[in-house]
Amino acid sequence: MARHADLSRPGVWRELFAAALTLTDHLGKVLEQPRWTFGGGTVLMLRLDHRHSKDIDLFVPDPQYLGHLTPRLCDTAEALTHDYVEAAEYLKLLLPAGEIDVVVGEPLTDEPHEWVTYEGRRIAVETCAEIIAKKMYHRGQHARGRDLFDLCAVADGEPQAIDHARPFFARHGAAFLHSLKNSAYVEQEFQKIERIGYSRSFEECVALAELILA
């Protein structure tokens, strides 16, 4: 059974999410029925309670959204920070508490999100399947310790999500496994993860990833 995101969970993520919502509220003023979703590692934390995460990942369907959110052009964003990185497919806002990433990317899975009411807003919160599919499809060639940890936490906590995301593993699955076995940095990053309720070791996670991605 899919786990619902616990948006009542305390943590630094709430401060960053409040800032992100000022941006999405701005989108509602300049675009007709803007589409965006809340995903990434922090949503996995809210669903699985597996590791600490605070940064906010928002996904939008079109690069034009970034022009409405960059501090270079948007007073609402400029009020949050002057420190940012802007590219063709993403916008990274650097705040004292952490980062807000706005990434261009259409949904991959058939049921990519659930609707959640939060502080009077209807928010599309991405499913575990959608989050893992995006991680593996878009950046799986560059294995990261937290991506391995997230993959295995989803496999153990919500195995049906792996089945839904599996079609998007083929693109970089072999490269992901190769990186796990040939990069000491991945294990070093893995060991620094601030765990909450998930305890598999690096070796156990590599073995599980081999089963998932084989």
Coordinates of C-alpha atoms in Angstrom, one line a residue:
M1 CA 0.0 0.0 0.0
A2 CA 1.3 3.5 -0.9
R3 CA 2.3 5.6 2.1
H4 CA 0.8 9.0 2.4
A5 CA 3.2 12.0 2.9
D6 CA 3.2 13.3 6.4
L7 CA 3.2 17.1 5.8
S8 CA 2.7 17.7 9.5
R9 CA 6.2 16.4 10.3
P10 CA 8.4 19.1 12.0
G11 CA 11.7 20.1 10.6
V12 CA 13.7 22.7 8.6
W13 CA 11.9 21.5 5.4
R14 CA 8.8 23.4 6.6
E15 CA 10.6 26.7 6.6
L16 CA 11.9 26.1 3.1
F17 CA 8.6 24.8 1.9
A18 CA 6.9 28.0 3.2
A19 CA 9.3 30.0 1.1
A20 CA 8.7 27.7 -1.9
L21 CA 4.9 28.3 -1.5
T22 CA 5.4 32.0 -1.9
L23 CA 6.9 31.2 -5.3
T24 CA 4.0 28.9 -6.3
D25 CA 1.5 31.5 -5.1
H26 CA 3.3 34.0 -7.4
L27 CA 2.9 31.5 -10.3
G28 CA -0.8 31.5 -9.7
K29 CA -0.9 35.2 -10.3
V30 CA 1.1 35.2 -13.5
L31 CA 0.0 32.0 -15.1
E32 CA -3.4 30.4 -15.7
Q33 CA -3.7 27.2 -13.7
P34 CA 0.0 26.6 -13.3
R35 CA 1.1 23.0 -12.9
W36 CA 3.8 22.0 -10.5
T37 CA 4.6 19.1 -8.2
F38 CA 6.5 18.6 -4.9
G39 CA 8.9 15.7 -5.0
G40 CA 12.5 14.6 -4.3
G41 CA 14.2 13.3 -1.3
T42 CA 12.2 15.4 1.2
V43 CA 9.0 13.9 0.0
L44 CA 10.5 10.4 0.4
M45 CA 11.3 11.3 4.0
L46 CA 7.8 12.4 4.6
R47 CA 6.5 9.1 3.1
L48 CA 9.1 6.6 4.4
D49 CA 10.7 8.3 7.5
H50 CA 14.0 6.8 6.3
R51 CA 16.5 9.7 6.4
H52 CA 16.7 13.4 7.1
S53 CA 16.1 15.7 4.2
K54 CA 15.3 19.4 4.1
D55 CA 15.7 20.8 0.6
I56 CA 12.7 21.4 -1.6
D57 CA 12.3 20.0 -5.1
L58 CA 9.5 21.5 -7.3
F59 CA 8.9 20.1 -10.8
V60 CA 7.3 22.2 -13.5
P61 CA 6.3 21.2 -17.1
D62 CA 7.9 24.1 -19.1
P63 CA 11.1 26.2 -19.0
Q64 CA 9.0 29.3 -19.1
Y65 CA 8.1 28.8 -15.5
L66 CA 11.7 29.4 -14.5
G67 CA 11.5 32.9 -16.0
H68 CA 8.7 33.7 -13.6
L69 CA 10.7 32.4 -10.6
T70 CA 14.2 33.7 -11.0
P71 CA 15.4 36.4 -8.7
R72 CA 16.7 38.1 -11.8
L73 CA 13.1 38.9 -12.9
C74 CA 10.8 38.1 -10.0
D75 CA 10.6 40.3 -7.0
T76 CA 9.0 37.5 -4.9
A77 CA 12.1 35.3 -5.5
E78 CA 14.5 38.2 -5.0
A79 CA 12.9 38.8 -1.6
L80 CA 13.9 35.3 -0.6
T81 CA 17.5 35.3 -1.9
H82 CA 20.1 36.9 -4.2
D83 CA 22.1 33.7 -4.3
Y84 CA 20.9 31.4 -7.1
V85 CA 22.0 29.3 -10.0
E86 CA 20.0 29.5 -13.2
A87 CA 20.1 27.2 -16.2
A88 CA 17.9 26.2 -19.1
E89 CA 16.2 23.3 -17.3
Y90 CA 16.5 24.2 -13.6
L91 CA 16.7 27.0 -11.1
K92 CA 18.4 26.6 -7.7
L93 CA 17.7 29.1 -5.0
L94 CA 20.2 29.1 -2.1
L95 CA 18.6 30.2 1.2
P96 CA 20.2 30.2 4.7
A97 CA 18.2 27.2 5.7
G98 CA 18.8 25.2 2.5
E99 CA 17.9 25.0 -1.2
I100 CA 14.8 25.2 -3.3
D101 CA 15.3 23.5 -6.7
V102 CA 12.8 24.2 -9.5
V103 CA 13.3 21.6 -12.2
V104 CA 11.7 21.2 -15.6
G105 CA 10.4 17.7 -16.1
E106 CA 7.1 16.1 -17.1
P107 CA 5.8 13.1 -15.1
L108 CA 7.1 9.7 -16.0
T109 CA 4.7 7.2 -14.2
D110 CA 1.0 6.7 -14.8
E111 CA 0.0 8.0 -11.4
P112 CA 2.7 10.5 -10.5
H113 CA 1.2 12.2 -7.5
E114 CA -1.5 12.4 -4.9
W115 CA -3.4 15.5 -4.0
V116 CA -2.8 16.8 -0.5
T117 CA -4.4 19.8 1.3
Y118 CA -1.7 21.9 3.1
E119 CA -2.4 25.3 4.6
G120 CA -5.4 25.8 2.4
R121 CA -3.7 24.8 -0.8
R122 CA -4.2 21.7 -3.0
I123 CA -0.7 20.4 -3.6
A124 CA 0.4 17.6 -6.0
V125 CA 2.8 15.5 -3.9
E126 CA 4.8 13.0 -6.0
T127 CA 4.6 9.3 -5.3
C128 CA 7.6 7.1 -4.3
A129 CA 7.4 5.5 -7.7
E130 CA 7.6 8.9 -9.5
I131 CA 10.4 10.2 -7.4
I132 CA 12.5 7.0 -7.9
A133 CA 11.7 6.9 -11.6
K134 CA 13.0 10.5 -12.0
K135 CA 16.1 9.9 -10.0
M136 CA 17.1 6.9 -12.0
Y137 CA 16.0 8.1 -15.4
H138 CA 17.4 11.6 -15.3
R139 CA 20.6 11.1 -13.3
G140 CA 21.1 7.4 -12.8
Q141 CA 24.4 7.5 -14.7
H142 CA 25.9 9.4 -11.8
A143 CA 25.2 7.2 -8.7
R144 CA 24.9 9.1 -5.4
G145 CA 24.9 7.6 -2.0
R146 CA 21.6 9.0 -1.1
D147 CA 20.0 7.8 -4.3
L148 CA 21.1 4.3 -3.5
F149 CA 19.7 4.7 0.0
D150 CA 16.4 6.1 -1.3
L151 CA 16.1 3.3 -3.9
C152 CA 16.5 0.6 -1.3
A153 CA 14.3 2.3 1.2
V154 CA 11.5 2.4 -1.4
A155 CA 12.1 -1.2 -2.3
D156 CA 11.7 -2.3 1.3
G157 CA 9.0 0.1 2.4
E158 CA 6.8 0.3 -0.7
P159 CA 7.9 -2.5 -3.1
Q160 CA 5.0 -1.9 -5.5
A161 CA 6.5 1.5 -6.2
I162 CA 9.6 -0.2 -7.7
D163 CA 7.4 -2.2 -10.0
H164 CA 5.7 1.1 -11.3
A165 CA 9.1 2.8 -11.7
R166 CA 11.0 -0.2 -13.2
P167 CA 10.5 0.8 -16.9
F168 CA 12.6 3.9 -16.2
F169 CA 15.6 2.0 -14.7
A170 CA 16.8 0.5 -18.0
R171 CA 18.3 3.8 -19.3
H172 CA 21.0 4.1 -16.7
G173 CA 20.7 0.9 -14.6
A174 CA 24.0 -0.6 -15.7
A175 CA 25.9 2.7 -15.3
F176 CA 24.4 3.2 -11.8
L177 CA 25.7 -0.3 -10.7
H178 CA 29.1 0.4 -12.3
S179 CA 29.4 3.6 -10.3
L180 CA 28.5 1.9 -7.1
K181 CA 31.3 -0.6 -7.5
N182 CA 33.9 1.8 -8.8
S183 CA 33.5 5.0 -6.9
A184 CA 34.7 5.3 -3.3
Y185 CA 32.9 8.6 -3.1
V186 CA 29.5 7.0 -3.4
E187 CA 30.2 4.9 -0.2
Q188 CA 31.6 7.9 1.6
E189 CA 28.5 9.9 0.8
F190 CA 26.3 6.9 1.9
Q191 CA 28.0 6.7 5.3
K192 CA 27.3 10.4 5.9
I193 CA 23.5 10.0 5.5
E194 CA 21.5 11.1 8.5
R195 CA 19.3 8.0 9.0
I196 CA 16.0 7.9 10.8
G197 CA 14.2 4.6 10.4
Y198 CA 16.2 2.6 7.8
S199 CA 19.3 0.7 8.6
R200 CA 20.6 -1.3 5.6
S201 CA 24.4 -1.1 5.2
F202 CA 26.1 0.1 2.1
E203 CA 27.0 -3.5 1.1
E204 CA 23.4 -4.6 1.7
C205 CA 22.1 -1.8 -0.4
V206 CA 24.4 -2.5 -3.3
A207 CA 23.3 -6.2 -3.3
L208 CA 19.7 -5.1 -3.3
A209 CA 20.3 -2.6 -6.1
E210 CA 21.8 -5.4 -8.2
L211 CA 18.6 -7.4 -7.7
I212 CA 16.4 -4.4 -8.6
L213 CA 18.4 -3.2 -11.6
A214 CA 19.5 -6.6 -13.0

